[in-house]
Coordinates of C-alpha atoms in Angstrom, one line a residue:
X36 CA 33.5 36.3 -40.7
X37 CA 36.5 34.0 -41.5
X38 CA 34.7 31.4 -38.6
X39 CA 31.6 31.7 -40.8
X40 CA 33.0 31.2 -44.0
X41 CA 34.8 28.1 -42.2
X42 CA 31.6 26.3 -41.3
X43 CA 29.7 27.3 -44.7
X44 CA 32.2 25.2 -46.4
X45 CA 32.2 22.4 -43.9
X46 CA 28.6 22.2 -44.1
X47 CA 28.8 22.0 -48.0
X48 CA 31.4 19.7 -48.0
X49 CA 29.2 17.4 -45.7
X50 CA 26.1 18.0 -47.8
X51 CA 28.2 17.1 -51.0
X52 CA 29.9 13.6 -48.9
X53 CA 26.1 13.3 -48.4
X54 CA 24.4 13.5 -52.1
X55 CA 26.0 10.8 -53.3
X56 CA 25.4 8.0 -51.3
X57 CA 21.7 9.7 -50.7
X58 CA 21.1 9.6 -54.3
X59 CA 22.6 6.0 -54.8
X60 CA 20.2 4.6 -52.0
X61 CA 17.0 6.2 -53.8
X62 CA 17.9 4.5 -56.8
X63 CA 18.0 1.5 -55.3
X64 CA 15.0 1.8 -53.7
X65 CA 13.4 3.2 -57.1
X66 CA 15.0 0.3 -59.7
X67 CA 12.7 -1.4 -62.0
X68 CA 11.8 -4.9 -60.6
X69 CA 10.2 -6.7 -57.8
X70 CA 12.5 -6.7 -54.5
X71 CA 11.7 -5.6 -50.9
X72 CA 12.4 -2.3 -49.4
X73 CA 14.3 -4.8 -47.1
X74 CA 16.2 -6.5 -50.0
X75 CA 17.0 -3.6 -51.6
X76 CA 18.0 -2.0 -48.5
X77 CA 20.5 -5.1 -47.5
X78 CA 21.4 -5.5 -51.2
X79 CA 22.5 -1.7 -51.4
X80 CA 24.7 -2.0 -48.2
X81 CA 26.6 -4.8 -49.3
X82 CA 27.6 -3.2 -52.9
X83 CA 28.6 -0.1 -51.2
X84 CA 31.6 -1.7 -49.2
X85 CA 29.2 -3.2 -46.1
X86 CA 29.5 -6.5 -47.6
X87 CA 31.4 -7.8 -43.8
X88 CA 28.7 -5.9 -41.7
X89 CA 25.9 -7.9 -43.7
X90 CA 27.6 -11.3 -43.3
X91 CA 28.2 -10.2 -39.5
X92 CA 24.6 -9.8 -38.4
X93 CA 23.5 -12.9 -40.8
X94 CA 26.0 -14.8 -39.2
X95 CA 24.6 -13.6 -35.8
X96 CA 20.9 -13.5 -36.8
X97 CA 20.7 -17.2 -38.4
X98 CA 22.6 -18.8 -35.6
X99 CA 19.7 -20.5 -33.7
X100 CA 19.5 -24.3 -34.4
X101 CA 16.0 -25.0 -35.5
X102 CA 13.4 -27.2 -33.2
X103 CA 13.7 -30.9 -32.7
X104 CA 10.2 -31.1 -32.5
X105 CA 7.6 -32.1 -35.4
X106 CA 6.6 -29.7 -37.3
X107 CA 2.9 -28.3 -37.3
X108 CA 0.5 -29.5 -40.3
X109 CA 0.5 -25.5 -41.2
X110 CA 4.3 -25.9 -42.4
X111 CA 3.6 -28.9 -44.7
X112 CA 2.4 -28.9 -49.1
X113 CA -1.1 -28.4 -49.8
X114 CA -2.7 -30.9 -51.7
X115 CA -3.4 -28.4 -54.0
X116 CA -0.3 -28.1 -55.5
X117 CA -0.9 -31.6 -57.0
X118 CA -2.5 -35.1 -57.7
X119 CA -1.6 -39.0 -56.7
X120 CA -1.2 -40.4 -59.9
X121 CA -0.7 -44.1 -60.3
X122 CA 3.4 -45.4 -61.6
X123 CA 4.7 -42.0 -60.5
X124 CA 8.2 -42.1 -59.0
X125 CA 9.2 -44.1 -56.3
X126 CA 8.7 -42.5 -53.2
X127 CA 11.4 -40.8 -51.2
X128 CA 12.7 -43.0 -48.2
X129 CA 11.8 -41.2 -45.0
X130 CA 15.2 -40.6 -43.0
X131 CA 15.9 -43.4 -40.5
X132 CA 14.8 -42.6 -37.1
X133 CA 12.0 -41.0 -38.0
X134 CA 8.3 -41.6 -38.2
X135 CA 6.4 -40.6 -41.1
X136 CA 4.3 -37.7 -41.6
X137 CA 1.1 -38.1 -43.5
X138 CA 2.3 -37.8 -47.4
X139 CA 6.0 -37.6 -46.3
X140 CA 8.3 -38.3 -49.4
X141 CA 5.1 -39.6 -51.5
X142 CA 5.1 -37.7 -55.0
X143 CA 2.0 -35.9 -56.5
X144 CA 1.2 -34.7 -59.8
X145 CA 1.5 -31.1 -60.0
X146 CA 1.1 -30.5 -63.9
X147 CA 0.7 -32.8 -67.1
X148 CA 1.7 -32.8 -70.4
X149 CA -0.2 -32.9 -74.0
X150 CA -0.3 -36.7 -74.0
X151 CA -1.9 -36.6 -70.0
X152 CA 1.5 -37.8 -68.6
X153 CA 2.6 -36.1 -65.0
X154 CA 5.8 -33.5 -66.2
X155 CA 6.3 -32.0 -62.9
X156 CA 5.9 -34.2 -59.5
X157 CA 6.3 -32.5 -55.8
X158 CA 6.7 -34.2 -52.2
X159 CA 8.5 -33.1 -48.9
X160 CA 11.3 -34.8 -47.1
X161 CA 12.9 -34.3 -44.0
X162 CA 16.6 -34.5 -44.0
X163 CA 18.2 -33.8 -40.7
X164 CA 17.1 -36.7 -38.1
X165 CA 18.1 -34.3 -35.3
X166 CA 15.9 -31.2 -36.1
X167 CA 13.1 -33.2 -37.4
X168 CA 11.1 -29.7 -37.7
X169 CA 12.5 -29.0 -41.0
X170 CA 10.7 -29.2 -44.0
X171 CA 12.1 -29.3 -47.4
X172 CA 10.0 -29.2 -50.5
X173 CA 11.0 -31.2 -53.4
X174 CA 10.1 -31.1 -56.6
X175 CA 11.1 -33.5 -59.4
X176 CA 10.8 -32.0 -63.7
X177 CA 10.7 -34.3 -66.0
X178 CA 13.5 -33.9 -68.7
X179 CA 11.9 -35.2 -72.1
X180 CA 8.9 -33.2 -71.8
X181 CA 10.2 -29.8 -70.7
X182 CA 12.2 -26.6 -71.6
X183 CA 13.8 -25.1 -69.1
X184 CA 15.6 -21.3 -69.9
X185 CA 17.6 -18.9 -67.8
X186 CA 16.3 -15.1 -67.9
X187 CA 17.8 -11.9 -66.7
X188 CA 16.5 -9.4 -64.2
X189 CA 17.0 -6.3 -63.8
X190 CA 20.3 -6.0 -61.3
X191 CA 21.5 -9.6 -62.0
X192 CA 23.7 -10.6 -63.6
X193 CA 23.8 -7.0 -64.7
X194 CA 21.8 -4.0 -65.3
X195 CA 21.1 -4.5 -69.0
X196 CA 18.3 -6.1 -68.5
X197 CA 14.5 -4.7 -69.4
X198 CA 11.6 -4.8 -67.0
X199 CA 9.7 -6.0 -70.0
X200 CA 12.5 -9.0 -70.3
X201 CA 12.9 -9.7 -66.6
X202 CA 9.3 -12.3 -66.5
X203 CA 7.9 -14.8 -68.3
X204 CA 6.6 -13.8 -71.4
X205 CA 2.9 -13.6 -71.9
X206 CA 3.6 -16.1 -74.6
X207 CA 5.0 -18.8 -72.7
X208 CA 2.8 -18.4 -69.8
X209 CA 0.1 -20.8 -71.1
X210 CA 2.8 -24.0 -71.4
X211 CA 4.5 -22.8 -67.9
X212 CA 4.9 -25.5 -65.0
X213 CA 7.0 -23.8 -62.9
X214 CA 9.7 -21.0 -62.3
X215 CA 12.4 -21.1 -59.8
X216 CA 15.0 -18.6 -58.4
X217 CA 18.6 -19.3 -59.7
X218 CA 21.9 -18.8 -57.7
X219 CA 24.1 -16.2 -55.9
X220 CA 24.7 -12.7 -57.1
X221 CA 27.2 -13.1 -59.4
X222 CA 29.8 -10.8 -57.3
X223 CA 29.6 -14.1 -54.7
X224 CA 28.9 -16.6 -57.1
X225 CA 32.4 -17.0 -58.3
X226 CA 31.4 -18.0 -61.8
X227 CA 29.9 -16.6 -65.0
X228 CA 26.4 -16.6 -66.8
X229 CA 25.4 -17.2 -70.4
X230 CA 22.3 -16.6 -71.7
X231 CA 20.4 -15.3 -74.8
X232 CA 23.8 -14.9 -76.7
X233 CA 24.7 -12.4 -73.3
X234 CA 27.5 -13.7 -71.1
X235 CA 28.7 -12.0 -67.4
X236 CA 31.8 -12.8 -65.7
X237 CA 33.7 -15.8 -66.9
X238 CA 32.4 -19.2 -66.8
X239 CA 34.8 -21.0 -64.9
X240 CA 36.5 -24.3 -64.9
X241 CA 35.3 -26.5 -61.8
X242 CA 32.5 -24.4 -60.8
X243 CA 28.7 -26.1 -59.9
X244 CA 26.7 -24.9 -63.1
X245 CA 23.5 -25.3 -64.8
X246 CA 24.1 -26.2 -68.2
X247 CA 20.8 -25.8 -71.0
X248 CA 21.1 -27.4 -74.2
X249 CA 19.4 -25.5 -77.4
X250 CA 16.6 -28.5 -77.2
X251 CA 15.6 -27.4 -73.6
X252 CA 17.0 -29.6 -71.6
X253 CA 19.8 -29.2 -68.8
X254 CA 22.0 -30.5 -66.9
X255 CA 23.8 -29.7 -63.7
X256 CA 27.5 -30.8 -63.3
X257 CA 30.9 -29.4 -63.1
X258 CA 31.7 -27.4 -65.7
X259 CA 34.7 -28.4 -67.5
X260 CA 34.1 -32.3 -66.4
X261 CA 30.6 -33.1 -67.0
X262 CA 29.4 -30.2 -69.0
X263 CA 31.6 -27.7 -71.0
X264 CA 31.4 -24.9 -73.7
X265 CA 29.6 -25.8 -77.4
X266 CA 27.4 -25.3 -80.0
X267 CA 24.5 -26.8 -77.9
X268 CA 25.1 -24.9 -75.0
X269 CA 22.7 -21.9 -75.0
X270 CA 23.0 -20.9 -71.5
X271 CA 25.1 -21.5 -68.4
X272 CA 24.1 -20.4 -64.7
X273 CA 27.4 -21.1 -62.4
X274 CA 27.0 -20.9 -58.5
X275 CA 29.7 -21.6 -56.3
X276 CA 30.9 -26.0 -56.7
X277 CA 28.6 -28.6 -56.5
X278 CA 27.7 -29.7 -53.3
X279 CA 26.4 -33.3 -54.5
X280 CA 28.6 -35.4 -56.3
X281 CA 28.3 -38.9 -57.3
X282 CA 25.3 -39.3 -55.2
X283 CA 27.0 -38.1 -52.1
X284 CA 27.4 -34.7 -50.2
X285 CA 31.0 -33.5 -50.8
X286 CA 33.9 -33.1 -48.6
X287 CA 34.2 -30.6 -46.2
X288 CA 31.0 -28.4 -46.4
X289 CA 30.8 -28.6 -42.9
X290 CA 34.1 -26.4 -42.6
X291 CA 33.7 -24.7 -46.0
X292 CA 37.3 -26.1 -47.0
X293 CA 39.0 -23.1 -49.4
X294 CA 35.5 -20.6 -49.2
X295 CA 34.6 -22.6 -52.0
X296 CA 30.9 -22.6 -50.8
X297 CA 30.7 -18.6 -49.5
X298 CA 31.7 -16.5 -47.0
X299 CA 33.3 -18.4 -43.6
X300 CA 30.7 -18.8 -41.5
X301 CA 28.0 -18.8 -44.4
X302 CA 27.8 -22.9 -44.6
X303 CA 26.7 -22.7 -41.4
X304 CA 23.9 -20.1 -41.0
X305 CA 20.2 -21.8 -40.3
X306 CA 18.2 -20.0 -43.0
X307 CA 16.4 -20.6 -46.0
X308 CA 18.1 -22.6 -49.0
X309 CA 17.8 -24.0 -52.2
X310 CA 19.5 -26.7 -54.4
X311 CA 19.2 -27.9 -57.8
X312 CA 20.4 -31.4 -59.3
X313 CA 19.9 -34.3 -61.2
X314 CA 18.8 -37.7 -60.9
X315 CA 20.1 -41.1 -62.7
X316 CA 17.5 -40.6 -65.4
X317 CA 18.7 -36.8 -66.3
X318 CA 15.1 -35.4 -64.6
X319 CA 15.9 -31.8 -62.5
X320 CA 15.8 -32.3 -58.8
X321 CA 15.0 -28.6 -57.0
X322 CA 14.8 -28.8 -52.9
X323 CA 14.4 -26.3 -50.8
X324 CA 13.3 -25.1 -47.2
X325 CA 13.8 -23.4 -43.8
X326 CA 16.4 -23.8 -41.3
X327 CA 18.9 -25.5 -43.6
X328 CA 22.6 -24.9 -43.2
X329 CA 24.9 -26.4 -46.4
X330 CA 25.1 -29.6 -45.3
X331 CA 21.3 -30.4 -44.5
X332 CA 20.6 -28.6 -47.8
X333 CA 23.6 -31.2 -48.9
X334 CA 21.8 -34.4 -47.3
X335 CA 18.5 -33.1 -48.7
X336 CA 19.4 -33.4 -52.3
X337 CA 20.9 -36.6 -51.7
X338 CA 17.6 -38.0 -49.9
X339 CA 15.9 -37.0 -53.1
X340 CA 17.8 -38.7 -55.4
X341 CA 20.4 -36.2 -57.1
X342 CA 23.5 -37.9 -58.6
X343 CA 24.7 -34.4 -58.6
X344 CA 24.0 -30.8 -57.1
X345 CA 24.4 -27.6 -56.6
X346 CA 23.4 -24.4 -54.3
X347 CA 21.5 -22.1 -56.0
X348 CA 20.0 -18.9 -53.9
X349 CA 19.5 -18.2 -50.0
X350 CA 17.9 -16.5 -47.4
X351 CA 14.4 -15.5 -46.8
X352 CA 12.8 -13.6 -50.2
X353 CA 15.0 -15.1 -51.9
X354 CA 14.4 -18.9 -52.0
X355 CA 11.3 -19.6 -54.2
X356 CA 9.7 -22.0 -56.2
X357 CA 6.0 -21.3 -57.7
X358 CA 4.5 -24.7 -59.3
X359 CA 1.6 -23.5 -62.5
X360 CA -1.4 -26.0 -62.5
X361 CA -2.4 -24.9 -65.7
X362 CA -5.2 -22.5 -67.2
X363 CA -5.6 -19.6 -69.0
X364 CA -2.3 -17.0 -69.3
X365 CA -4.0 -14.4 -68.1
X366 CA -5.6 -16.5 -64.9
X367 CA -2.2 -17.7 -63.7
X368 CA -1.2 -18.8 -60.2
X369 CA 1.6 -19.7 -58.7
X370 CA 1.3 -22.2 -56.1
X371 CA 4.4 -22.1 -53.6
X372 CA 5.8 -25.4 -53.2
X373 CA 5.8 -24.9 -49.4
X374 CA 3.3 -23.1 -48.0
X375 CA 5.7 -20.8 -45.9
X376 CA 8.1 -20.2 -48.4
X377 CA 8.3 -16.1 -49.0
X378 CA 7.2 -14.1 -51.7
X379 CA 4.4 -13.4 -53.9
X380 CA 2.2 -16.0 -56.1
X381 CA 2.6 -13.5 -59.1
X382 CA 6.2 -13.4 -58.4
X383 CA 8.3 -14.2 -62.3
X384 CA 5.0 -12.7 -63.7
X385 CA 5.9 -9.3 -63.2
X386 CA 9.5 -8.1 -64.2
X387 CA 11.8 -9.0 -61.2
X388 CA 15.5 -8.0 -60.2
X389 CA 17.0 -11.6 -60.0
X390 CA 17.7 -14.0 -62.6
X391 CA 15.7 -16.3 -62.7
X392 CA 14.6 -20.3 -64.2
X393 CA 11.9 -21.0 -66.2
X394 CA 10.2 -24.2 -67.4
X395 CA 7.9 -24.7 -69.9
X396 CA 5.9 -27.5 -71.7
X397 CA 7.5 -29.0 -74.9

């Protein structure tokens, strides 16, 4: 009897160790926004303490160098994602070494404004002379012409915000020209966010941010040196430090000097990245591609021009940039600004768990 009151209580107490983490995993799996079940599953391990296993089997899963071989037509823009327009920008110099693809570093004219001027150009580069397979989409937004705002999801930066929040509204979706995903979760991103009066985490002195004026317009810099707190300063996205500065990749990404760009072995993972900066003329500069560790991601923003830069989201599902053509709200497509970059067209259309950028016309 005693033996069978011994296990009865052992099996409850395992049952109960069980519930919790049981229940926990269903709500992730059940929370309001668009995410993977593999996302959610990965995201769910690493805020439940397996944050070391996660970066173990990344580390181990993205160490493959990519091909030095050209890449296939399949892996390059669509025309459709744009026009040539005559005195666009000056086109991207291909990397030395290299001989040019067909529409390599040549800008196109993905959306236009009221007055028929181009307010959103896109090209592709290829940054890393030894792996001449990769691919990086770039895409250029004009500053004068757009808005660009910052908007919540659903798990990040917190949990506060609404499904019916976490998208572009239906409003805005007839001036959109393209929405992009913003940085790391802010429990890696050591940094804070501001936005909509709502501010998570501490905005910290040094970081890489995105700064957005109450005009529209943004800048990315160091926060505390090139952009700091004021009454114009609506929202603030910080990710980590800048990886660009003074139109050249900063020291010691290679070796990730003082974790100041992740986790040890992050900067050097082969996986899916994305940067934002800013050119001479104050336009926004967003790259992004396969098979990029920090400092081809690095190189990459510097091929296309950025005085400054910054590392905003990686990893498959979660790089993405959607470009909007134009048409009708309620017609809207998203046209992927490579044509193997993850995710869905409609993705920022529906409520979705990451914060997120979103630019509009003037």
């Amino acid at each position: 009897m005693r033996r069978w009151a011994a296990l009865t209580l052992s099996v409850a107490a395992l049952l109960g160790a069980l519930a919790w983490p049981a229940a926990s995993y269903v709500r992730a799996l059940t929370y309001p926004g668009q995410a993977s079940f593999l996302v959610r599953t990965v995201e769910w391990v690493r805020d439940n303490g397996g944050g070391g296993v996660v970066n173990l089997v990344e580390s181990w899963w993205y160490s493959t160098p990519p091909s030095a071989s050209v890449p296939s037509t399949s892996a390059l823009p669509s025309p459709a994602i744009g026009r040539s327009v005559a005195g666009g920008p000056a086109p991207i110099p291909v990397a030395a070494g290299l001989a040019p693809l067909r529409g390599e570093g040549r800008w196109l004219a993905g959306r236009v404004g009221a007055d028929g001027s181009p307010v959103l150009f896109t090209t592709f580069e290829r940054p890393d002379v030894l792996h001449p397979s990769i691919v990086v989409g770039v895409a250029r937004i004009d500053a004068k012409m757009t808005r660009l705002r910052l908007v919540a999801g659903t798990t990040q930066p917190d949990h506060l915000s609404s499904a019916v929040t976490a998208q572009v509204p239906l409003e805005a979706r007839g001036g959109l020209v393209a929405a992009f995903n913003s940085g790391f979760k802010m429990a890696d991103a050591r940094g804070g966010f501001l936005a909509e009066g709502h501010r998570v985490g501490t905005l910290r002195a040094g970081a890489a941010s995105v700064a957005i004026r109450s005009d529209g317009s943004a800048t990315v810099g160091q926060w505390g040196r090139d952009v700091g707190p004021g009454p114009d300063v609506v929202a603030v996205r910080q990710s980590l430090d800048l990886i660009v500065d003074n139109r050249r990749a900063v020291d010691g990404l290679a070796d990730n000097g003082g974790n100041r760009w992740g986790t040890t072995k992050n900067q050097k993972q082969y996986t899916w990245r994305s940067g934002l900066g800013i050119d001479k003329a104050g336009n926004l500069l967003y790259v992004g591609g396969a098979n990029l560790n920090l400092v081809t991601l690095a190189s990459a923003l510097v091929q296309a021009g950025a005085v400054r830069g910054m590392q905003l989201d990686i990893h498959n599902e979660m790089v993405a940039f959607l470009a909007y053509p134009g048409g009708a709200a309620h017609t809207l497509n998203g046209v992927r600004l490579l044509p193997d970059m993850p995710g869905s067209p409609d993705r920022y259309l529906v409520p979705d768990q990451r914060d997120f950028f979103e630019v509009t016309l003037r």
